[in-house]
Coordinates of C-alpha atoms and ligand atoms in Angstrom, one line a residue:
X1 CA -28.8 -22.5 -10.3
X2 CA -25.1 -22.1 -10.1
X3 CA -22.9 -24.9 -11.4
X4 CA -21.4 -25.5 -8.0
X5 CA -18.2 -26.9 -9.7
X6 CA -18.2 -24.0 -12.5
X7 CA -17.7 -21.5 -9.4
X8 CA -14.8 -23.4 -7.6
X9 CA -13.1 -23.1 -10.9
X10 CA -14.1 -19.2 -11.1
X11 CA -12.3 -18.8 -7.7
X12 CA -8.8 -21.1 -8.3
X13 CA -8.4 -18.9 -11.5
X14 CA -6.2 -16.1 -10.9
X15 CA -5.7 -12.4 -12.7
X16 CA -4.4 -11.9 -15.0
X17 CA -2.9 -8.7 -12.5
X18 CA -0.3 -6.6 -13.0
X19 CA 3.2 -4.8 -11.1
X20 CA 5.7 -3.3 -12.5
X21 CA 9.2 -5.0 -12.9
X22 CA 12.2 -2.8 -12.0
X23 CA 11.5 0.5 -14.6
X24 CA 7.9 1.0 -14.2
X25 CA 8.3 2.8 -17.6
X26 CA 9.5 0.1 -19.4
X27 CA 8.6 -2.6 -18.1
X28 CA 5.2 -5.0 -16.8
X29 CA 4.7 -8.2 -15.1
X30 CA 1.9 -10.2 -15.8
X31 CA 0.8 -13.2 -13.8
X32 CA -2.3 -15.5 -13.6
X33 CA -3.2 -18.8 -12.2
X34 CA -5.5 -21.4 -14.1
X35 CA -7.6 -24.3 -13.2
X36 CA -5.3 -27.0 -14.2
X37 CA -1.5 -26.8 -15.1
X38 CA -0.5 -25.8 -18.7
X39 CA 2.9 -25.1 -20.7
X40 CA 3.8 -22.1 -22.9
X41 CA 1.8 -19.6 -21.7
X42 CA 2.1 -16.1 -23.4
X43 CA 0.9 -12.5 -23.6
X44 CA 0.2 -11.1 -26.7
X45 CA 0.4 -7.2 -26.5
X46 CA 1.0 -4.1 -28.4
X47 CA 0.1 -0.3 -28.9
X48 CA -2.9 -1.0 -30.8
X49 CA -5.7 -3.7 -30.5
X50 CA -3.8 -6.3 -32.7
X51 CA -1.5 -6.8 -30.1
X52 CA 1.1 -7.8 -32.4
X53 CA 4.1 -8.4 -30.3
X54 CA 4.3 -12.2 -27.8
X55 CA 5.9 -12.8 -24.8
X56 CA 6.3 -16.4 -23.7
X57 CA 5.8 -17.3 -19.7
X58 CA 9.5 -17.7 -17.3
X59 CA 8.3 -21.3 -16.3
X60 CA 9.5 -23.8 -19.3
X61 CA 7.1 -26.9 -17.5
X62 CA 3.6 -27.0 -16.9
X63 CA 2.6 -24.7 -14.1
X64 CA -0.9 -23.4 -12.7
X65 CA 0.9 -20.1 -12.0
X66 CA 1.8 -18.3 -15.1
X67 CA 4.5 -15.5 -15.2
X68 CA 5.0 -13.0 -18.4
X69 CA 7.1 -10.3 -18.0
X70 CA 7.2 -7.4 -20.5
X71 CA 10.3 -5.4 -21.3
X72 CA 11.2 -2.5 -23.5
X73 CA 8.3 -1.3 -23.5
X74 CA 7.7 2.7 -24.0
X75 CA 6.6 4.4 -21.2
X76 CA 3.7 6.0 -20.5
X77 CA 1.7 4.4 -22.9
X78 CA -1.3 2.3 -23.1
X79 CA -0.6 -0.9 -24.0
X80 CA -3.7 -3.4 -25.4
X81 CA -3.3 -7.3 -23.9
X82 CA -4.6 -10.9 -24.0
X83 CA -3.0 -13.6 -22.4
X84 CA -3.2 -17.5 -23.5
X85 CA -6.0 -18.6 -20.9
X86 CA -8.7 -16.4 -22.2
X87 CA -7.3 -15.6 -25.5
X88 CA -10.7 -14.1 -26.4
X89 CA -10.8 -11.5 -23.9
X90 CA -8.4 -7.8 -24.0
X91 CA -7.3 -5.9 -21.3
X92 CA -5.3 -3.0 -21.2
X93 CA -2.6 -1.1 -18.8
X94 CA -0.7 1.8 -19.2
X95 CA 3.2 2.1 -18.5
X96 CA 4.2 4.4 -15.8
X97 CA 6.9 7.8 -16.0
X98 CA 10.8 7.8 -16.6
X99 CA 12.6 8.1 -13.7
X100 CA 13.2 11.9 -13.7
X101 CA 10.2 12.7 -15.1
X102 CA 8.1 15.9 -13.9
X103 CA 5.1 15.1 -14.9
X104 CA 2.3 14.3 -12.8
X105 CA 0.7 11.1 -11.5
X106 CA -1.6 9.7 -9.0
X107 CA -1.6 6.6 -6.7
X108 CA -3.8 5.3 -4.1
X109 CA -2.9 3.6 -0.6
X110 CA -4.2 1.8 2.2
X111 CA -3.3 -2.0 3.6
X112 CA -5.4 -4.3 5.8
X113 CA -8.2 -5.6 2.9
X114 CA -7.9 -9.2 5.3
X115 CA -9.3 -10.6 2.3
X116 CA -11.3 -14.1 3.1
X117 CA -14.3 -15.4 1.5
X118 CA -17.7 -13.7 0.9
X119 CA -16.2 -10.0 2.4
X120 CA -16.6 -8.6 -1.3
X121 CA -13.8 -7.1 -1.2
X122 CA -14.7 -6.0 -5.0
X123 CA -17.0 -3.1 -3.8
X124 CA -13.8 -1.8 -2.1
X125 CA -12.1 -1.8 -5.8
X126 CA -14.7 -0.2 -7.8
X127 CA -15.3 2.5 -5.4
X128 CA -11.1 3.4 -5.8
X129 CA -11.5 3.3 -9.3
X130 CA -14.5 5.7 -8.9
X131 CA -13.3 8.0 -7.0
X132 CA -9.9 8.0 -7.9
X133 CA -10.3 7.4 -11.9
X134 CA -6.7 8.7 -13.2
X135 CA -4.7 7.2 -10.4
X136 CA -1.7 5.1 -12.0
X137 CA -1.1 2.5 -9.6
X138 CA -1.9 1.4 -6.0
X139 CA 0.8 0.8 -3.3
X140 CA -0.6 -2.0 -0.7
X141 CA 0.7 -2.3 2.8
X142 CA 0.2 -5.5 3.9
X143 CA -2.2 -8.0 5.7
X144 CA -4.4 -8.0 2.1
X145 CA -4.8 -11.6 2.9
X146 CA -6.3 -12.9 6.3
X147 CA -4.4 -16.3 6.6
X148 CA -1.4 -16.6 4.5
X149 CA -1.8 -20.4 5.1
X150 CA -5.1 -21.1 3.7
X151 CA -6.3 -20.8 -0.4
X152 CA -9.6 -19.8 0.2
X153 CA -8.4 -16.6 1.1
X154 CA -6.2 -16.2 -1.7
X155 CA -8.8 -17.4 -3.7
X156 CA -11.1 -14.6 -2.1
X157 CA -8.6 -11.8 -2.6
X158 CA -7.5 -12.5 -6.7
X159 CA -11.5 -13.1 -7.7
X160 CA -12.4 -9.9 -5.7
X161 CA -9.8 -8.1 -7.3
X162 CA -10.1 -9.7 -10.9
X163 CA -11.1 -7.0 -12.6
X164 CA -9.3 -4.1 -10.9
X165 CA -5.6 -5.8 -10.9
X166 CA -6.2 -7.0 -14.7
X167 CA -5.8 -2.8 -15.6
X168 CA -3.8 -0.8 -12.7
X169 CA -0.4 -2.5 -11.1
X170 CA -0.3 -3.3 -7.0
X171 CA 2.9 -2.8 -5.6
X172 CA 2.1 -4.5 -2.5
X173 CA 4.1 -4.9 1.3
X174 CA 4.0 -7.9 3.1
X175 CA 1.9 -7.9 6.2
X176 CA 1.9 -10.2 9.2
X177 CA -1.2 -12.4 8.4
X178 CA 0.0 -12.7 4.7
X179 CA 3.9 -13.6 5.4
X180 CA 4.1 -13.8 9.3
X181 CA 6.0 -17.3 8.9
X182 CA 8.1 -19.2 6.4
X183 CA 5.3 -20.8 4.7
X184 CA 3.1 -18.2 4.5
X185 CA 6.0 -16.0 3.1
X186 CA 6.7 -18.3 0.4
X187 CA 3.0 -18.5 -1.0
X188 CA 3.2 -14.4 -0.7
X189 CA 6.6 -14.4 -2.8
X190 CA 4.9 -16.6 -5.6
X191 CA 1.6 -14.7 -5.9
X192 CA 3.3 -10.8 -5.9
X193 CA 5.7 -11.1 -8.3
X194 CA 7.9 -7.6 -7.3
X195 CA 11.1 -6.7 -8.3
X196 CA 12.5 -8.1 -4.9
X197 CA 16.4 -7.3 -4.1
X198 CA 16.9 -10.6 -2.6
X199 CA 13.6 -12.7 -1.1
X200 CA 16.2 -14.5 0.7
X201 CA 16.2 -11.6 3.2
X202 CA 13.0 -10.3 2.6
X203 CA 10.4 -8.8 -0.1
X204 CA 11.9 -5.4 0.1
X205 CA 12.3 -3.4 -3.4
X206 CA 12.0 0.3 -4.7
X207 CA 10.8 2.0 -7.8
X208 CA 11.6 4.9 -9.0
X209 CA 8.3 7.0 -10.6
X210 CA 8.5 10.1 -12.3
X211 CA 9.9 12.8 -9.6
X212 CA 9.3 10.4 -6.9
X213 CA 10.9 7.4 -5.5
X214 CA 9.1 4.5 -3.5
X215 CA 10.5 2.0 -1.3
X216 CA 8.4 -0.8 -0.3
X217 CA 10.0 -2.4 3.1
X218 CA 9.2 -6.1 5.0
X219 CA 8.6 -5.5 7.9
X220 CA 8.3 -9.2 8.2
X221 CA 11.7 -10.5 6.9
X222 CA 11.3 -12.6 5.1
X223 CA 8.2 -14.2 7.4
X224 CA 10.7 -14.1 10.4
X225 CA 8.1 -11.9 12.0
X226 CA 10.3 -9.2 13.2
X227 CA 8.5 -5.3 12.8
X228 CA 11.8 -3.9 11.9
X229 CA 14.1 -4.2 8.5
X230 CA 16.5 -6.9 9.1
X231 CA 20.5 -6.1 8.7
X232 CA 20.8 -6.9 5.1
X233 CA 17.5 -5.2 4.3
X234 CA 18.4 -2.3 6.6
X235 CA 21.6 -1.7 5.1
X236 CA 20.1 -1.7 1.7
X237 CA 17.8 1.1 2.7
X238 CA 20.2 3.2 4.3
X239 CA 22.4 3.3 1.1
X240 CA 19.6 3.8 -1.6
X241 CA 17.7 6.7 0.7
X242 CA 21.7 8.1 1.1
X243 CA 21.6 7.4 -2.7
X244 CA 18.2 9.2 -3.5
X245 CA 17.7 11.8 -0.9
X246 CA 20.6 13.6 -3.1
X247 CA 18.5 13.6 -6.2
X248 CA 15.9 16.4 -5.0
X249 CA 12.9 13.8 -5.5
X250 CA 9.5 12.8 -3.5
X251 CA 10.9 9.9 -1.0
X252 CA 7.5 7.9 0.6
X253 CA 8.4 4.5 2.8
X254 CA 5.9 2.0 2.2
X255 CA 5.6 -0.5 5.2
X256 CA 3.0 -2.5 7.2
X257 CA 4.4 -2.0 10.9
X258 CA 3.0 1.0 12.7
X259 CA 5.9 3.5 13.7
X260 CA 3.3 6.2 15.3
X261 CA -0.2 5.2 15.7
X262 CA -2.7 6.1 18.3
X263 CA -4.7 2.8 17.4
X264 CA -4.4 -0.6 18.7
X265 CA -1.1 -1.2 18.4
X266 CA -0.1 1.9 19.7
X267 CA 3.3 4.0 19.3
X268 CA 6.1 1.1 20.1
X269 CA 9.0 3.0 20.8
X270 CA 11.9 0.8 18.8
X271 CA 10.1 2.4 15.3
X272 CA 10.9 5.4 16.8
X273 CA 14.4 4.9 17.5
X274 CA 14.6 3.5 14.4
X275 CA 13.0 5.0 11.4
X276 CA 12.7 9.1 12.8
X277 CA 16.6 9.2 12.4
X278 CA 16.7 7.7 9.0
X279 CA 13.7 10.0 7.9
X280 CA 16.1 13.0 9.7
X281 CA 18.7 12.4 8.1
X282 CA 17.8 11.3 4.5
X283 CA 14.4 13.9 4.5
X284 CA 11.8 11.6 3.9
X285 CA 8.9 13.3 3.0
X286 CA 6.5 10.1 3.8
X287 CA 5.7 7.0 5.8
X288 CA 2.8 4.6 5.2
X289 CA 1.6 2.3 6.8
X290 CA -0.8 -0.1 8.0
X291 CA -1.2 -2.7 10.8
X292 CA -3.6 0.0 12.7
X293 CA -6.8 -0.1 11.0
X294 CA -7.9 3.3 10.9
X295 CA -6.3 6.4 9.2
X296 CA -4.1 8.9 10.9
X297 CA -1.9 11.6 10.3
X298 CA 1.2 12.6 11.7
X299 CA 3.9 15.3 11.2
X300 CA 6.9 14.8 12.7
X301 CA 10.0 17.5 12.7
X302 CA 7.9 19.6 11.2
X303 CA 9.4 22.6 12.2
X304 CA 12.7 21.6 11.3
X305 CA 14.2 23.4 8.4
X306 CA 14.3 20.9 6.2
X307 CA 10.1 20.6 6.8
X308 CA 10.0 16.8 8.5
X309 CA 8.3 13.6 7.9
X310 CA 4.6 13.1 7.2
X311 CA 3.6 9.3 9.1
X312 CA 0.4 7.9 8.0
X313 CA -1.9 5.1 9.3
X314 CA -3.5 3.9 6.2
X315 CA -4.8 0.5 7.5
X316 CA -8.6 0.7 6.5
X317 CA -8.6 -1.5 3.7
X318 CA -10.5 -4.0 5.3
X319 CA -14.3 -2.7 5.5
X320 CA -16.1 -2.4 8.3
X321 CA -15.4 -5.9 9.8
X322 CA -11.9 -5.2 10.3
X323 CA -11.9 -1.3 11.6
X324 CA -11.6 -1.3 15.1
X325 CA -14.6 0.1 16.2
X326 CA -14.6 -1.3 19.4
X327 CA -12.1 1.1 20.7
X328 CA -14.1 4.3 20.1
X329 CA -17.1 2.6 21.9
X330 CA -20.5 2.0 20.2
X331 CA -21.8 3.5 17.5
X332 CA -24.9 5.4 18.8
X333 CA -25.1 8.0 16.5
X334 CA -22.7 10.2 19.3
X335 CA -19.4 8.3 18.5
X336 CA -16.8 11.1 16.7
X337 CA -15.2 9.1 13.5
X338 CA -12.7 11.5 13.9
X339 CA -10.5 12.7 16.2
X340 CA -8.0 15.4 15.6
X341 CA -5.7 15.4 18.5
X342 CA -6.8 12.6 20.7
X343 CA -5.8 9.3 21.7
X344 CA -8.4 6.5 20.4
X345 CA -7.6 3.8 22.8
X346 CA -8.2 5.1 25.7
X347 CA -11.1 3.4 26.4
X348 CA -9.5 -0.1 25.0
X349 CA -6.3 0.1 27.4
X350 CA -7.1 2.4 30.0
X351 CA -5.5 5.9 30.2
X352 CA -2.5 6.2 28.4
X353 CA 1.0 5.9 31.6
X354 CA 2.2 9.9 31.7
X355 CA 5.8 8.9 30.5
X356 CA 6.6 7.0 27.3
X357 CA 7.0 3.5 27.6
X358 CA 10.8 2.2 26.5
X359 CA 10.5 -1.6 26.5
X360 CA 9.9 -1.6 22.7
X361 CA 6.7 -3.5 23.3
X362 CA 4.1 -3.5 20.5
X363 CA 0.8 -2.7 22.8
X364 CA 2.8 0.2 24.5
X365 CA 1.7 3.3 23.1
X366 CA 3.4 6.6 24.2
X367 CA 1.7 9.5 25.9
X368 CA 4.2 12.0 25.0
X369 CA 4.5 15.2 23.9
X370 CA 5.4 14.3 20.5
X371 CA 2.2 12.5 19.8
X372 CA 0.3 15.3 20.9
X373 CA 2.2 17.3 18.9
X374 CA 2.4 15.8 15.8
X375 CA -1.2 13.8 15.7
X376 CA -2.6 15.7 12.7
X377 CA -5.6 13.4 12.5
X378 CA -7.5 10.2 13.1
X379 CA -10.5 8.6 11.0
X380 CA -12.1 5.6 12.0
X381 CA -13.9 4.6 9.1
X382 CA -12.9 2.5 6.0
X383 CA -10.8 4.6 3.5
X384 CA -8.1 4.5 1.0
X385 CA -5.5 7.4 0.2
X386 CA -5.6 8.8 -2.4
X387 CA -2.0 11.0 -3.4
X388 CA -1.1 13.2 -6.2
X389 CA 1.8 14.7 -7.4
X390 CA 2.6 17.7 -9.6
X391 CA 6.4 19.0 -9.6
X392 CA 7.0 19.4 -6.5
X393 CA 3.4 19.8 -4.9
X394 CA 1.4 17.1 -3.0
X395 CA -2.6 16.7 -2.8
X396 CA -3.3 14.1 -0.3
X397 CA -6.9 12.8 0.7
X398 CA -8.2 10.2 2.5
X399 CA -11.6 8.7 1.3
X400 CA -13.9 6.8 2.6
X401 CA -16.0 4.1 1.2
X402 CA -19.2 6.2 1.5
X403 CA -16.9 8.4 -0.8
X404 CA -16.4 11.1 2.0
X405 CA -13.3 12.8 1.7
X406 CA -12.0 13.0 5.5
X407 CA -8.4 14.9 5.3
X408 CA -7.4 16.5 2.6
X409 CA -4.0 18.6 2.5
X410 CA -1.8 20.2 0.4
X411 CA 2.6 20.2 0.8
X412 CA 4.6 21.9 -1.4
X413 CA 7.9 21.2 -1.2
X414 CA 10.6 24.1 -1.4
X415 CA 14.6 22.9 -1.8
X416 CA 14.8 19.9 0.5
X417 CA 11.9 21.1 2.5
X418 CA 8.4 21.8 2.3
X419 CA 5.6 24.5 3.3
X420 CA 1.8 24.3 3.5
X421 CA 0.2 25.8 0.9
X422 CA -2.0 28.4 2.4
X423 CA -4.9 28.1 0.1
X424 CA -5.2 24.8 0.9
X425 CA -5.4 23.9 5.0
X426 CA -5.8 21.0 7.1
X427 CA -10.0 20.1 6.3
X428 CA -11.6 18.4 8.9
X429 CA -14.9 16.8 9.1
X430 CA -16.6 15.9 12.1
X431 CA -19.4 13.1 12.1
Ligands
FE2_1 FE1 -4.2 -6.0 9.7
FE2_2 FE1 -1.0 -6.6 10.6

């Protein structure tokens, strides 16, 4: 028999789990959370298994959530930890690239896990790991938590991910359902510890990886709820893409808000207005994001010179009870999973008006030329991304959890631009 209190106390312990600080070469944050409150937590760590080097916790009184962050550290290396909860017990994480660097690496993507209790969300980690063994890190996008307001689900989300988060860093977004208000922003700002610009205005940040630089965008502002970047935040991007597009690197926007999306949420046309002139002008090579919870792909100006903007719907995370099946009817063995070039809500929201929509609402969804254009592909079936990058080529797939790889492409970029590879098209699997 379980010792019913022995498993309460399994699921209000925390971690430990990782993100990088502001150099993910040089730096590593460690947090956990234990049972009762303690003082002078630390990490022991080091190159070898001794772990001869401490680092004591930021909080100086007794706290449930601990905080260690490592600095100086060299980078790409494979550092050996324990922290002081379970002192008995080593983990180990490796340090990411330089900034500059033109060496590989691999990350993974989706948003939308909506953890809560008992969706065993763990299966869902071990099959990334599987499937995408040498990938460095994972970029989230938002809504990993069902209700922001209630512990159980934060509870659910750090046991399910225990072992996962304790050896790759999550660089996470904030969704609606985990920072849609002020409260449920503040309980998101103390569990992700990211190298935030200013939380005041929002859990916005960027890291710079190798040949690549990320920016992860809040979408929620701070839990003010809006699906756009906020002035401040806005500002902020527009100077470091300015500052970055400039440098000839990989530039991928992580965010939760759908800009174009042939799922639920549909196409609202105020991302549009928005984010496709930034992408123009600065040559963003990707957007991901979630909200939608499907996978999609989308090329946008891609027959501009400069190549255009890749837009992905990565909001899978979640398992089968949060992909919206629904909307592709029911699943009698006929229903396509995947749809390369159509509209998926049709059947949701009636047939889609025959101009776009310009109210900026979030349930209109355009039926314009530039969808039809652009759409790439849909899958409606849980997934993750998985993306790597060598030099100046990316492999992209998307995976699902029966370990089916649904899309799979191949960009190389040239100058400020990019090409397809010709070796490697578009793959498409029908169901
Ligand atoms: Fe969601
Ligand atoms: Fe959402």
């Amino acid at each position: 028999m379980p010792d019913s209190a022995g498993d309460a106390g399994r699921f209000e312990q925390w971690g430990p789990y990782l993100s990088y600080g502001t150099d993910p070469a040089t730096t590593m944050t460690i947090a956990w959370r234990s049972k009762e409150p303690t003082a002078g937590a630390w990490v022991k760590y080091g190159a070898t298994q001794a772990c001869d080097r401490t680092a004591k916790e930021v909080a100086t009184s007794a706290t449930r959530h601990h905080v260690v962050k490592l600095t100086g550290l060299d980078p790409a290396t494979i550092y050996h930890y324990r922290i002081s909860r379970d002192s008995d017990t080593a983990w180990t994480f490796e340090t990411g690239l330089p900034a500059g660097s033109k060496r590989p690496f691999e990350f993974i993507i989706n948003g939308d896990m909506h953890a809560y209790p008992c969706n065993r969300l763990d299966r869902y980690f071990q099959l990334m790991n599987s499937e995408a063994p040498g990938h460095d890190f994972y970029a989230g996008l938002g809504d990993f938590i069902n209700d922001g307001l209630d512990i159980t689900h934060w509870n659910a989300f750090f046991h399910d991910a225990r072992e996962y988060m304790a050896t790759r860093p999550l660089m996470n977004a904030t969704g609606n359902h985990d920072t849609g208000n002020k409260e449920k922003y503040k309980n998101y700002l103390d569990a992700f510890v990211h190298p935030y610009v200013n939380p005041a205005e929002g859990a916005y940040y960027l890291i710079e990886y190798g040949n690549a630089v990320l920016f992860f965008i809040d979408s929620c502002n701070a839990g003010r709820g809006d699906p756009l970047p906020g002035d401040e935040q806005y500002a902020w991007l527009e100077e470091n893409l300015a500052k970055h597009a400039r440098a000839d690197r990989w530039i991928f926007l992580f965010l939760h808000h759908q800009i174009y999306s042939t799922g639920d949420f549909g196409c609202p046309v105020i991302m549009n207005d928005v984010f496709r002139p930034l992408c123009r002008e600065y040559h963003v090579d990707a957007v991901f994001y979630g909200h939608d919870h499907h996978y999609e792909c989308f090329w946008v100006d891609r027959d501009a010179e400069w190549g255009g903007t890749l837009f992905f719907v990565a909001g899978a995370g979640g398992g089968q009870h949060h992909v919206d099946h629904g909307i592709m009817g029911d699943r009698d063995g006929k229903t396509k999973y995947v749809w390369p070039g159509r509209f998926l809500n049709v059947r949701k929201h009636g047939v889609p008006p025959p101009s776009p929509k310009s109210d900026g609402t979030t349930l209109g969804f355009r039926n314009d030329e530039l969808v039809k254009q652009c759409q790439l592909i849909g899958v409606l079936e849980p997934n993750f991304v998985h993306v790597r990058i060598d030099g100046d080529v990316m492999d992209l797939k998307c995976i699902g959890w029966q370990k089916q790889v649904y899309h799979q492409l191949r960009v190389r970029r040239a100058g400020a631009g990019r090409k397809w590879d010709a070796s490697c098209e578009l793959q498409r699997v029908d169901y």
